mmCIF file of C-alpha atoms in Angstrom:
data_model
loop_
_atom_site.group_PDB
_atom_site.id
_atom_site.type_symbol
_atom_site.label_atom_id
_atom_site.label_comp_id
_atom_site.label_asym_id
_atom_site.label_seq_id
_atom_site.Cartn_x
_atom_site.Cartn_y
_atom_site.Cartn_z
ATOM 1 C CA MET A 1184 0.000 0.000 0.000
ATOM 2 C CA LYS A 1185 1.002 3.655 -0.319
ATOM 3 C CA ALA A 1186 1.777 5.647 2.811
ATOM 4 C CA LEU A 1187 3.449 8.863 3.916
ATOM 5 C CA THR A 1188 6.642 7.965 5.766
ATOM 6 C CA TRP A 1189 9.169 9.860 7.882
ATOM 7 C CA HIS A 1190 12.830 9.854 6.896
ATOM 8 C CA GLY A 1191 14.251 12.687 8.969
ATOM 9 C CA SER A 1192 13.734 16.386 9.512
ATOM 10 C CA GLY A 1193 11.928 17.891 6.540
ATOM 11 C CA ASP A 1194 11.816 14.542 4.708
ATOM 12 C CA ILE A 1195 8.356 13.005 4.239
ATOM 13 C CA ARG A 1196 7.965 10.534 1.381
ATOM 14 C CA CYS A 1197 5.095 8.740 -0.311
ATOM 15 C CA GLU A 1198 6.206 5.162 -0.763
ATOM 16 C CA GLU A 1199 5.083 1.541 -0.788
ATOM 17 C CA VAL A 1200 4.962 -0.221 2.601
ATOM 18 C CA ASP A 1201 3.542 -3.541 3.772
ATOM 19 C CA ASP A 1202 -0.207 -3.815 4.161
ATOM 20 C CA PRO A 1203 -1.326 -4.076 7.813
ATOM 21 C CA ILE A 1204 -2.599 -7.388 9.160
ATOM 22 C CA ILE A 1205 -4.684 -8.440 12.155
ATOM 23 C CA GLN A 1206 -2.296 -8.997 15.082
ATOM 24 C CA HIS A 1207 -4.722 -9.327 17.998
ATOM 25 C CA ASP A 1208 -8.304 -10.500 18.347
ATOM 26 C CA ARG A 1209 -9.612 -7.002 19.124
ATOM 27 C CA ASP A 1210 -7.999 -5.419 16.035
ATOM 28 C CA ALA A 1211 -9.671 -4.119 12.928
ATOM 29 C CA ILE A 1212 -8.257 -3.104 9.551
ATOM 30 C CA ILE A 1213 -9.753 -0.089 7.801
ATOM 31 C CA ARG A 1214 -9.452 1.122 4.236
ATOM 32 C CA VAL A 1215 -8.681 4.787 4.789
ATOM 33 C CA THR A 1216 -11.104 7.067 2.967
ATOM 34 C CA SER A 1217 -9.887 10.346 4.511
ATOM 35 C CA CYS A 1218 -7.040 11.471 6.726
ATOM 36 C CA ALA A 1219 -5.445 14.808 7.566
ATOM 37 C CA ILE A 1220 -2.163 16.503 8.432
ATOM 38 C CA CYS A 1221 -2.191 17.778 12.026
ATOM 39 C CA GLY A 1222 -0.198 20.633 13.525
ATOM 40 C CA SER A 1223 1.477 18.130 15.828
ATOM 41 C CA ASP A 1224 2.669 16.214 12.742
ATOM 42 C CA LEU A 1225 4.766 19.298 11.998
ATOM 43 C CA HIS A 1226 6.700 18.659 15.214
ATOM 44 C CA LEU A 1227 7.723 15.294 13.752
ATOM 45 C CA TYR A 1228 8.367 16.865 10.356
ATOM 46 C CA GLY A 1229 10.665 19.408 11.995
ATOM 47 C CA GLY A 1230 12.642 16.735 13.820
ATOM 48 C CA PHE A 1231 11.661 18.046 17.255
ATOM 49 C CA VAL A 1232 10.311 14.744 18.601
ATOM 50 C CA PRO A 1233 12.795 12.003 19.549
ATOM 51 C CA GLY A 1234 12.200 8.339 18.858
ATOM 52 C CA MET A 1235 11.196 8.511 15.201
ATOM 53 C CA HIS A 1236 12.661 5.903 12.839
ATOM 54 C CA SER A 1237 13.221 6.112 9.115
ATOM 55 C CA GLY A 1238 10.184 4.643 7.370
ATOM 56 C CA ASP A 1239 7.693 5.247 10.207
ATOM 57 C CA VAL A 1240 4.183 5.841 8.822
ATOM 58 C CA MET A 1241 2.798 9.246 9.718
ATOM 59 C CA GLY A 1242 -0.667 10.429 10.724
ATOM 60 C CA HIS A 1243 -3.263 10.202 13.478
ATOM 61 C CA GLU A 1244 -6.384 11.860 12.037
ATOM 62 C CA THR A 1245 -8.032 9.024 10.167
ATOM 63 C CA MET A 1246 -11.331 7.487 9.146
ATOM 64 C CA GLY A 1247 -12.420 4.808 6.739
ATOM 65 C CA GLU A 1248 -14.288 1.607 6.014
ATOM 66 C CA VAL A 1249 -13.762 -1.582 8.005
ATOM 67 C CA VAL A 1250 -12.418 -4.359 5.768
ATOM 68 C CA GLU A 1251 -11.361 -6.945 8.366
ATOM 69 C CA VAL A 1252 -12.180 -7.583 12.040
ATOM 70 C CA GLY A 1253 -10.416 -9.705 14.653
ATOM 71 C CA ARG A 1254 -12.214 -12.703 16.162
ATOM 72 C CA GLY A 1255 -12.633 -11.032 19.547
ATOM 73 C CA ASN A 1256 -14.187 -7.833 18.216
ATOM 74 C CA SER A 1257 -17.978 -7.945 18.201
ATOM 75 C CA LYS A 1258 -18.498 -4.168 17.976
ATOM 76 C CA LEU A 1259 -17.501 -3.697 14.345
ATOM 77 C CA LYS A 1260 -18.308 -5.498 11.130
ATOM 78 C CA VAL A 1261 -16.952 -5.311 7.606
ATOM 79 C CA GLY A 1262 -18.432 -2.343 5.787
ATOM 80 C CA ASP A 1263 -18.835 -0.049 8.822
ATOM 81 C CA ARG A 1264 -17.706 3.552 8.287
ATOM 82 C CA VAL A 1265 -15.733 4.666 11.322
ATOM 83 C CA VAL A 1266 -13.718 7.572 12.690
ATOM 84 C CA VAL A 1267 -10.607 6.452 14.594
ATOM 85 C CA PRO A 1268 -9.433 8.390 17.694
ATOM 86 C CA PHE A 1269 -5.753 9.269 17.732
ATOM 87 C CA THR A 1270 -5.542 7.821 21.245
ATOM 88 C CA ILE A 1271 -5.312 4.019 21.521
ATOM 89 C CA SER A 1272 -7.122 2.865 24.655
ATOM 90 C CA CYS A 1273 -7.947 -0.547 26.123
ATOM 91 C CA GLY A 1274 -11.230 0.455 27.789
ATOM 92 C CA GLU A 1275 -10.533 -1.781 30.797
ATOM 93 C CA CYS A 1276 -7.777 -0.210 32.924
ATOM 94 C CA ARG A 1277 -8.612 2.184 35.743
ATOM 95 C CA GLN A 1278 -7.779 5.276 33.681
ATOM 96 C CA CYS A 1279 -10.085 4.203 30.857
ATOM 97 C CA LYS A 1280 -12.838 3.420 33.370
ATOM 98 C CA TRP A 1281 -12.383 6.934 34.764
ATOM 99 C CA GLY A 1282 -12.902 8.299 31.241
ATOM 100 C CA GLN A 1283 -9.266 9.372 30.965
ATOM 101 C CA PHE A 1284 -8.608 7.480 27.761
ATOM 102 C CA SER A 1285 -5.387 9.266 26.789
ATOM 103 C CA LEU A 1286 -3.874 7.962 30.036
ATOM 104 C CA CYS A 1287 -4.591 4.292 29.280
ATOM 105 C CA GLU A 1288 -2.216 2.109 31.259
ATOM 106 C CA ARG A 1289 -2.097 -0.822 28.833
ATOM 107 C CA SER A 1290 -2.095 0.293 25.201
ATOM 108 C CA ASN A 1291 1.478 1.584 24.922
ATOM 109 C CA PRO A 1292 3.890 -1.337 24.375
ATOM 110 C CA ASN A 1293 6.754 1.039 25.200
ATOM 111 C CA GLY A 1294 5.162 2.208 28.421
ATOM 112 C CA ALA A 1295 8.184 1.253 30.515
ATOM 113 C CA MET A 1296 10.399 3.454 28.349
ATOM 114 C CA GLN A 1297 7.925 6.295 28.612
ATOM 115 C CA ALA A 1298 7.651 5.903 32.391
ATOM 116 C CA LYS A 1299 11.375 6.551 32.724
ATOM 117 C CA GLN A 1300 10.727 10.024 31.314
ATOM 118 C CA VAL A 1301 7.349 10.983 32.773
ATOM 119 C CA GLY A 1302 6.924 8.628 35.725
ATOM 120 C CA TYR A 1303 4.110 6.459 34.341
ATOM 121 C CA PRO A 1304 2.985 5.058 31.001
ATOM 122 C CA THR A 1305 0.208 6.755 29.050
ATOM 123 C CA ALA A 1306 -1.780 5.711 25.991
ATOM 124 C CA GLY A 1307 -0.262 4.665 22.716
ATOM 125 C CA LEU A 1308 -0.810 7.065 19.821
ATOM 126 C CA PHE A 1309 -0.965 6.485 16.089
ATOM 127 C CA GLY A 1310 2.055 7.632 14.105
ATOM 128 C CA TYR A 1311 3.790 9.435 16.955
ATOM 129 C CA SER A 1312 7.224 8.073 17.820
ATOM 130 C CA GLU A 1313 8.669 5.167 19.765
ATOM 131 C CA LEU A 1314 7.748 6.776 23.078
ATOM 132 C CA TYR A 1315 4.053 6.378 22.257
ATOM 133 C CA GLY A 1316 4.271 2.829 20.937
ATOM 134 C CA ARG A 1317 5.540 3.325 17.387
ATOM 135 C CA PHE A 1318 2.131 2.422 15.965
ATOM 136 C CA PRO A 1319 1.967 2.939 12.185
ATOM 137 C CA GLY A 1320 -0.123 6.009 11.426
ATOM 138 C CA GLY A 1321 -3.138 6.638 9.263
ATOM 139 C CA GLN A 1322 -1.716 8.677 6.384
ATOM 140 C CA ALA A 1323 -1.882 5.504 4.361
ATOM 141 C CA GLN A 1324 -4.287 3.475 2.276
ATOM 142 C CA TYR A 1325 -4.951 1.035 5.129
ATOM 143 C CA LEU A 1326 -4.623 1.166 8.929
ATOM 144 C CA ARG A 1327 -4.551 -1.442 11.678
ATOM 145 C CA VAL A 1328 -6.613 -0.237 14.643
ATOM 146 C CA PRO A 1329 -5.736 -1.910 17.988
ATOM 147 C CA TYR A 1330 -8.496 -2.139 20.612
ATOM 148 C CA ALA A 1331 -10.938 -1.397 17.811
ATOM 149 C CA ASP A 1332 -13.859 -2.434 20.026
ATOM 150 C CA VAL A 1333 -13.162 0.635 22.204
ATOM 151 C CA GLY A 1334 -11.938 3.427 19.954
ATOM 152 C CA PRO A 1335 -13.700 3.878 16.615
ATOM 153 C CA ILE A 1336 -17.159 5.417 16.368
ATOM 154 C CA LYS A 1337 -19.545 4.433 13.590
ATOM 155 C CA VAL A 1338 -20.621 7.228 11.262
ATOM 156 C CA PRO A 1339 -24.379 7.694 10.805
ATOM 157 C CA ASP A 1340 -25.811 7.683 7.305
ATOM 158 C CA GLY A 1341 -25.998 11.090 5.700
ATOM 159 C CA LEU A 1342 -22.799 12.545 7.122
ATOM 160 C CA SER A 1343 -19.804 13.077 4.844
ATOM 161 C CA ASP A 1344 -16.193 12.260 5.643
ATOM 162 C CA GLU A 1345 -15.383 15.956 5.846
ATOM 163 C CA GLN A 1346 -18.083 16.554 8.451
ATOM 164 C CA VAL A 1347 -16.828 13.851 10.830
ATOM 165 C CA LEU A 1348 -13.105 13.307 10.117
ATOM 166 C CA PHE A 1349 -11.963 15.802 12.744
ATOM 167 C CA LEU A 1350 -13.644 13.853 15.524
ATOM 168 C CA SER A 1351 -10.408 11.839 15.366
ATOM 169 C CA ASP A 1352 -8.484 14.616 17.124
ATOM 170 C CA ILE A 1353 -8.791 18.360 16.625
ATOM 171 C CA PHE A 1354 -12.520 18.861 17.296
ATOM 172 C CA PRO A 1355 -12.440 16.946 20.612
ATOM 173 C CA THR A 1356 -9.099 18.619 21.419
ATOM 174 C CA GLY A 1357 -10.531 22.090 20.931
ATOM 175 C CA TYR A 1358 -13.684 21.148 22.817
ATOM 176 C CA MET A 1359 -11.805 19.689 25.790
ATOM 177 C CA ALA A 1360 -9.598 22.791 25.873
ATOM 178 C CA ALA A 1361 -12.717 24.944 26.161
ATOM 179 C CA GLU A 1362 -14.373 22.586 28.649
ATOM 180 C CA ASN A 1363 -11.250 22.796 30.836
ATOM 181 C CA CYS A 1364 -11.857 26.553 31.114
ATOM 182 C CA ASP A 1365 -14.971 25.917 33.235
ATOM 183 C CA ILE A 1366 -16.761 28.623 31.274
ATOM 184 C CA LYS A 1367 -19.637 30.438 32.952
ATOM 185 C CA GLN A 1368 -22.359 32.252 31.015
ATOM 186 C CA GLY A 1369 -21.213 35.712 29.974
ATOM 187 C CA GLN A 1370 -17.474 35.125 30.383
ATOM 188 C CA THR A 1371 -14.652 36.112 28.039
ATOM 189 C CA VAL A 1372 -12.125 33.591 26.723
ATOM 190 C CA ALA A 1373 -8.893 34.357 24.860
ATOM 191 C CA VAL A 1374 -7.414 31.789 22.469
ATOM 192 C CA PHE A 1375 -3.730 31.987 21.543
ATOM 193 C CA GLY A 1376 -3.272 30.282 18.180
ATOM 194 C CA CYS A 1377 -6.050 30.179 15.587
ATOM 195 C CA GLY A 1378 -4.911 27.070 13.808
ATOM 196 C CA PRO A 1379 -7.341 24.151 13.553
ATOM 197 C CA VAL A 1380 -7.349 23.336 17.297
ATOM 198 C CA GLY A 1381 -7.657 26.993 18.216
ATOM 199 C CA LEU A 1382 -10.551 27.456 15.780
ATOM 200 C CA PHE A 1383 -12.400 24.513 17.291
ATOM 201 C CA ALA A 1384 -11.653 25.923 20.752
ATOM 202 C CA ILE A 1385 -13.285 29.187 19.672
ATOM 203 C CA LYS A 1386 -16.373 27.393 18.361
ATOM 204 C CA SER A 1387 -16.527 25.223 21.485
ATOM 205 C CA ALA A 1388 -16.164 28.163 23.865
ATOM 206 C CA PHE A 1389 -19.265 29.729 22.350
ATOM 207 C CA LEU A 1390 -21.118 26.396 22.516
ATOM 208 C CA LEU A 1391 -20.228 26.207 26.233
ATOM 209 C CA GLY A 1392 -21.556 29.669 27.035
ATOM 210 C CA ALA A 1393 -18.796 32.220 26.462
ATOM 211 C CA GLU A 1394 -20.085 35.684 25.622
ATOM 212 C CA ARG A 1395 -16.870 36.863 23.966
ATOM 213 C CA VAL A 1396 -13.869 35.079 22.485
ATOM 214 C CA ILE A 1397 -10.652 36.840 21.514
ATOM 215 C CA GLY A 1398 -8.605 34.978 18.899
ATOM 216 C CA ILE A 1399 -4.894 35.781 18.764
ATOM 217 C CA ASP A 1400 -2.712 34.859 15.775
ATOM 218 C CA THR A 1401 -0.834 36.538 12.936
ATOM 219 C CA VAL A 1402 -1.763 34.475 9.866
ATOM 220 C CA PRO A 1403 -4.460 36.337 7.870
ATOM 221 C CA GLU A 1404 -6.343 33.193 6.803
ATOM 222 C CA ARG A 1405 -6.531 31.937 10.394
ATOM 223 C CA LEU A 1406 -7.651 35.311 11.724
ATOM 224 C CA ALA A 1407 -10.350 35.469 9.027
ATOM 225 C CA LEU A 1408 -11.700 32.047 10.048
ATOM 226 C CA ALA A 1409 -11.609 33.099 13.708
ATOM 227 C CA GLN A 1410 -13.688 36.155 12.854
ATOM 228 C CA GLN A 1411 -16.107 34.031 10.839
ATOM 229 C CA SER A 1412 -16.433 31.835 13.949
ATOM 230 C CA GLY A 1413 -17.536 34.843 16.003
ATOM 231 C CA ALA A 1414 -14.238 35.833 17.629
ATOM 232 C CA GLU A 1415 -12.719 39.263 17.932
ATOM 233 C CA THR A 1416 -9.098 39.086 16.811
ATOM 234 C CA LEU A 1417 -5.651 40.445 17.634
ATOM 235 C CA ASP A 1418 -2.228 40.039 16.003
ATOM 236 C CA TYR A 1419 0.221 38.447 18.443
ATOM 237 C CA THR A 1420 3.202 40.211 16.848
ATOM 238 C CA ASP A 1421 1.962 43.554 18.166
ATOM 239 C CA GLU A 1422 4.282 44.820 20.896
ATOM 240 C CA ASP A 1423 1.272 46.224 22.750
ATOM 241 C CA LEU A 1424 -0.624 42.899 22.780
ATOM 242 C CA GLN A 1425 -1.186 42.803 26.546
ATOM 243 C CA GLN A 1426 -2.379 46.411 26.553
ATOM 244 C CA GLN A 1427 -4.810 45.669 23.728
ATOM 245 C CA ILE A 1428 -6.211 42.702 25.635
ATOM 246 C CA LEU A 1429 -6.736 44.913 28.675
ATOM 247 C CA GLU A 1430 -8.442 47.609 26.604
ATOM 248 C CA MET A 1431 -10.759 45.070 24.952
ATOM 249 C CA THR A 1432 -11.835 43.741 28.354
ATOM 250 C CA GLY A 1433 -12.216 47.017 30.204
ATOM 251 C CA GLY A 1434 -9.037 46.350 32.162
ATOM 252 C CA LYS A 1435 -10.432 43.109 33.633
ATOM 253 C CA GLY A 1436 -8.727 40.578 31.370
ATOM 254 C CA PRO A 1437 -10.144 37.318 29.987
ATOM 255 C CA ASP A 1438 -11.636 34.861 32.491
ATOM 256 C CA ALA A 1439 -9.775 31.997 30.802
ATOM 257 C CA VAL A 1440 -7.032 31.661 28.220
ATOM 258 C CA ILE A 1441 -6.507 28.711 25.887
ATOM 259 C CA GLU A 1442 -2.938 28.208 24.648
ATOM 260 C CA ALA A 1443 -3.406 26.278 21.403
ATOM 261 C CA VAL A 1444 0.109 26.767 20.029
ATOM 262 C CA GLY A 1445 2.529 24.628 22.050
ATOM 263 C CA MET A 1446 6.172 24.123 21.221
ATOM 264 C CA GLU A 1447 5.933 25.436 17.640
ATOM 265 C CA SER A 1448 5.470 28.940 19.076
ATOM 266 C CA HIS A 1449 8.171 31.295 17.818
ATOM 267 C CA GLY A 1450 6.956 34.361 19.636
ATOM 268 C CA ALA A 1451 8.491 37.092 17.463
ATOM 269 C CA GLY A 1452 7.485 40.388 19.040
ATOM 270 C CA GLY A 1453 5.920 38.648 22.017
ATOM 271 C CA ILE A 1454 5.980 39.879 25.567
ATOM 272 C CA MET A 1455 8.456 37.333 26.895
ATOM 273 C CA GLU A 1456 10.331 36.133 23.825
ATOM 274 C CA THR A 1457 13.841 34.763 24.217
ATOM 275 C CA MET A 1458 16.663 34.183 21.790
ATOM 276 C CA GLN A 1459 16.165 30.428 21.720
ATOM 277 C CA THR A 1460 15.709 29.140 18.191
ATOM 278 C CA LYS A 1461 16.242 25.414 18.576
ATOM 279 C CA ILE A 1462 14.872 22.942 21.063
ATOM 280 C CA THR A 1463 17.635 21.586 23.281
ATOM 281 C CA SER A 1464 17.008 20.990 26.956
ATOM 282 C CA THR A 1465 14.169 23.508 26.941
ATOM 283 C CA GLU A 1466 11.277 24.290 24.657
ATOM 284 C CA ARG A 1467 9.949 27.589 23.345
ATOM 285 C CA PRO A 1468 6.767 28.423 25.253
ATOM 286 C CA TYR A 1469 6.277 31.987 24.066
ATOM 287 C CA ALA A 1470 2.519 31.643 23.713
ATOM 288 C CA LEU A 1471 2.319 29.943 27.122
ATOM 289 C CA SER A 1472 4.152 32.856 28.722
ATOM 290 C CA GLN A 1473 1.849 35.326 27.003
ATOM 291 C CA ALA A 1474 -1.229 33.316 28.008
ATOM 292 C CA ILE A 1475 -0.177 33.442 31.658
ATOM 293 C CA MET A 1476 0.338 37.197 31.379
ATOM 294 C CA ALA A 1477 -3.010 37.723 29.649
ATOM 295 C CA CYS A 1478 -5.222 35.714 32.029
ATOM 296 C CA ARG A 1479 -6.977 37.656 34.767
ATOM 297 C CA PRO A 1480 -6.073 36.877 38.396
ATOM 298 C CA GLY A 1481 -7.934 33.791 39.594
ATOM 299 C CA GLY A 1482 -8.577 32.633 36.036
ATOM 300 C CA VAL A 1483 -7.860 29.423 34.130
ATOM 301 C CA VAL A 1484 -5.142 28.663 31.592
ATOM 302 C CA SER A 1485 -6.061 25.694 29.399
ATOM 303 C CA LEU A 1486 -3.191 24.040 27.571
ATOM 304 C CA PRO A 1487 -3.924 21.649 24.677
ATOM 305 C CA GLY A 1488 -0.730 22.702 22.846
ATOM 306 C CA VAL A 1489 1.888 19.965 22.462
ATOM 307 C CA PHE A 1490 5.149 20.016 24.443
ATOM 308 C CA VAL A 1491 7.727 17.236 24.357
ATOM 309 C CA GLY A 1492 11.004 18.122 26.074
ATOM 310 C CA PRO A 1493 12.048 17.718 29.722
ATOM 311 C CA ALA A 1494 12.098 21.427 30.576
ATOM 312 C CA VAL A 1495 9.630 24.163 29.652
ATOM 313 C CA PRO A 1496 10.481 27.589 31.086
ATOM 314 C CA ALA A 1497 7.427 29.562 32.152
ATOM 315 C CA PRO A 1498 6.771 32.598 34.382
ATOM 316 C CA LEU A 1499 5.732 30.609 37.448
ATOM 317 C CA GLY A 1500 6.043 33.684 39.633
ATOM 318 C CA ALA A 1501 3.256 35.372 37.684
ATOM 319 C CA PHE A 1502 1.292 32.125 37.559
ATOM 320 C CA VAL A 1503 1.371 31.604 41.331
ATOM 321 C CA GLY A 1504 1.084 35.277 42.202
ATOM 322 C CA LYS A 1505 -2.113 35.587 40.163
ATOM 323 C CA GLY A 1506 -3.602 32.394 41.607
ATOM 324 C CA LEU A 1507 -4.173 30.804 38.211
ATOM 325 C CA THR A 1508 -5.387 27.259 37.528
ATOM 326 C CA LEU A 1509 -3.684 25.249 34.771
ATOM 327 C CA LYS A 1510 -5.512 22.404 33.028
ATOM 328 C CA THR A 1511 -3.748 20.265 30.439
ATOM 329 C CA GLY A 1512 -3.618 16.855 28.857
ATOM 330 C CA GLN A 1513 -3.777 14.777 25.731
ATOM 331 C CA THR A 1514 -7.408 14.632 24.671
ATOM 332 C CA HIS A 1515 -9.632 11.847 26.029
ATOM 333 C CA VAL A 1516 -11.100 11.497 22.554
ATOM 334 C CA GLN A 1517 -13.386 8.537 23.231
ATOM 335 C CA ARG A 1518 -15.174 10.535 25.947
ATOM 336 C CA TYR A 1519 -16.267 13.171 23.441
ATOM 337 C CA LEU A 1520 -17.021 11.158 20.303
ATOM 338 C CA GLN A 1521 -20.757 10.636 20.759
ATOM 339 C CA PRO A 1522 -21.616 14.077 22.216
ATOM 340 C CA LEU A 1523 -19.758 15.853 19.426
ATOM 341 C CA MET A 1524 -21.179 13.532 16.764
ATOM 342 C CA ASP A 1525 -24.606 14.540 18.081
ATOM 343 C CA LEU A 1526 -23.749 18.244 17.672
ATOM 344 C CA ILE A 1527 -22.762 17.586 14.056
ATOM 345 C CA GLU A 1528 -25.959 15.621 13.363
ATOM 346 C CA GLN A 1529 -28.028 18.413 14.940
ATOM 347 C CA GLY A 1530 -26.409 20.957 12.639
ATOM 348 C CA LYS A 1531 -24.902 22.972 15.495
ATOM 349 C CA ILE A 1532 -21.433 22.771 13.944
ATOM 350 C CA ASP A 1533 -19.975 21.708 10.617
ATOM 351 C CA PRO A 1534 -16.284 20.906 11.195
ATOM 352 C CA SER A 1535 -15.488 21.006 7.477
ATOM 353 C CA PHE A 1536 -15.267 24.818 7.648
ATOM 354 C CA ILE A 1537 -11.502 24.629 8.290
ATOM 355 C CA ILE A 1538 -10.555 22.601 5.197
ATOM 356 C CA THR A 1539 -8.555 24.585 2.654
ATOM 357 C CA HIS A 1540 -6.711 21.863 0.719
ATOM 358 C CA ARG A 1541 -7.855 18.468 -0.593
ATOM 359 C CA ILE A 1542 -5.228 16.174 -2.102
ATOM 360 C CA GLY A 1543 -4.244 12.643 -3.032
ATOM 361 C CA ILE A 1544 -1.620 10.791 -1.030
ATOM 362 C CA GLU A 1545 1.100 11.335 -3.659
ATOM 363 C CA GLU A 1546 0.857 15.078 -3.003
ATOM 364 C CA GLY A 1547 1.403 14.575 0.724
ATOM 365 C CA PRO A 1548 5.132 15.456 0.920
ATOM 366 C CA ASP A 1549 4.559 18.796 -0.802
ATOM 367 C CA ALA A 1550 1.511 19.454 1.368
ATOM 368 C CA TYR A 1551 3.602 19.074 4.526
ATOM 369 C CA LYS A 1552 5.844 21.898 3.347
ATOM 370 C CA THR A 1553 2.893 24.067 2.328
ATOM 371 C CA PHE A 1554 1.225 23.542 5.706
ATOM 372 C CA ARG A 1555 4.422 24.174 7.661
ATOM 373 C CA ASP A 1556 5.201 27.366 5.766
ATOM 374 C CA LYS A 1557 1.565 28.547 5.870
ATOM 375 C CA GLU A 1558 1.650 29.076 2.115
ATOM 376 C CA ASP A 1559 -1.260 29.218 -0.326
ATOM 377 C CA GLY A 1560 -3.698 30.083 2.481
ATOM 378 C CA CYS A 1561 -3.223 26.617 3.953
ATOM 379 C CA VAL A 1562 -5.112 26.007 7.199
ATOM 380 C CA LYS A 1563 -6.055 22.318 6.957
ATOM 381 C CA VAL A 1564 -5.127 19.574 4.498
ATOM 382 C CA VAL A 1565 -7.353 16.535 3.920
ATOM 383 C CA ILE A 1566 -5.897 13.539 2.084
ATOM 384 C CA ARG A 1567 -7.857 10.860 0.220
ATOM 385 C CA PRO A 1568 -5.329 7.993 0.065
ATOM 386 C CA ASN A 1569 -7.471 5.747 -2.114
ATOM 387 C CA GLY A 1570 -8.670 8.393 -4.538
#
């Protein structure tokens, strides 16, 4: 089959790899009908994430048609259309039973390695390095789905791939980021980063009762989509960003701030930028620093942005002095699948609004560069691996 594979920093290739096979009774194999390039894939593309191997299959935003099911899987049958969460979860451990699916204690075969770095194992992830299990990803014509009786959700008739594909990651991620803000009716939320996750965070904040949302970015296409989603917008390169936030909120500041940028934040012109340009022992949390500055005292900072390294400098003095609450975490995708599917069916949101580019799998390597460089108005790329 054809797949997009990693071969080093800046080197994604479309090449032939072995077809997946059933390895465990709870597995399923899907023929991928749609997949997407995620912002966190750019961290792999840039060589910022350790534990990648030449030839690893990329991708974790995937859906398709079931073509084979393991003997122990009674949930799915051949022909089902399903969306696959990026988190791989057993459904039986204590974390899964608590609804914390991204913290599954069993699904990561390299959990012991991961525990040496973070203290405990967490869930395996598709297409995201040795540390998370080295599971082949979904930017391919076919995908093996472990624990397929727990993860995938069946797609109701009448909904297109483009309406439901982002249930695999970025819609639940944006929604959980907004939910973590504990939004009360009438409150104001600021969102740093108006990429796909940030845009879904904006939409979700309104769904959860926010009166105002301030979207902060510098890419014109992203700011335009934020405005279309109901947000007021600011350019984060403005040296007076904090003052503008204060003026927009009558000096009170936002009640919660979502940092939807993570380690790709470059922070040019930001309040607390440093001269760091490469990730070594520390990462580059410019947007996190600005989010902490922007949040009102006693407010919430919600952090869905991806960080990888062992040390992330942040203004903890300001954080503690202002009495802020920080909520983070990989998304517990399975928890949100049905509620968000219901919102789509009810017509309360159409996630396809963020798609700007539609391609075949052979165009994938070029699309990675276009997405990384924010060229050609690129906000979100959807790939149809099988035409």
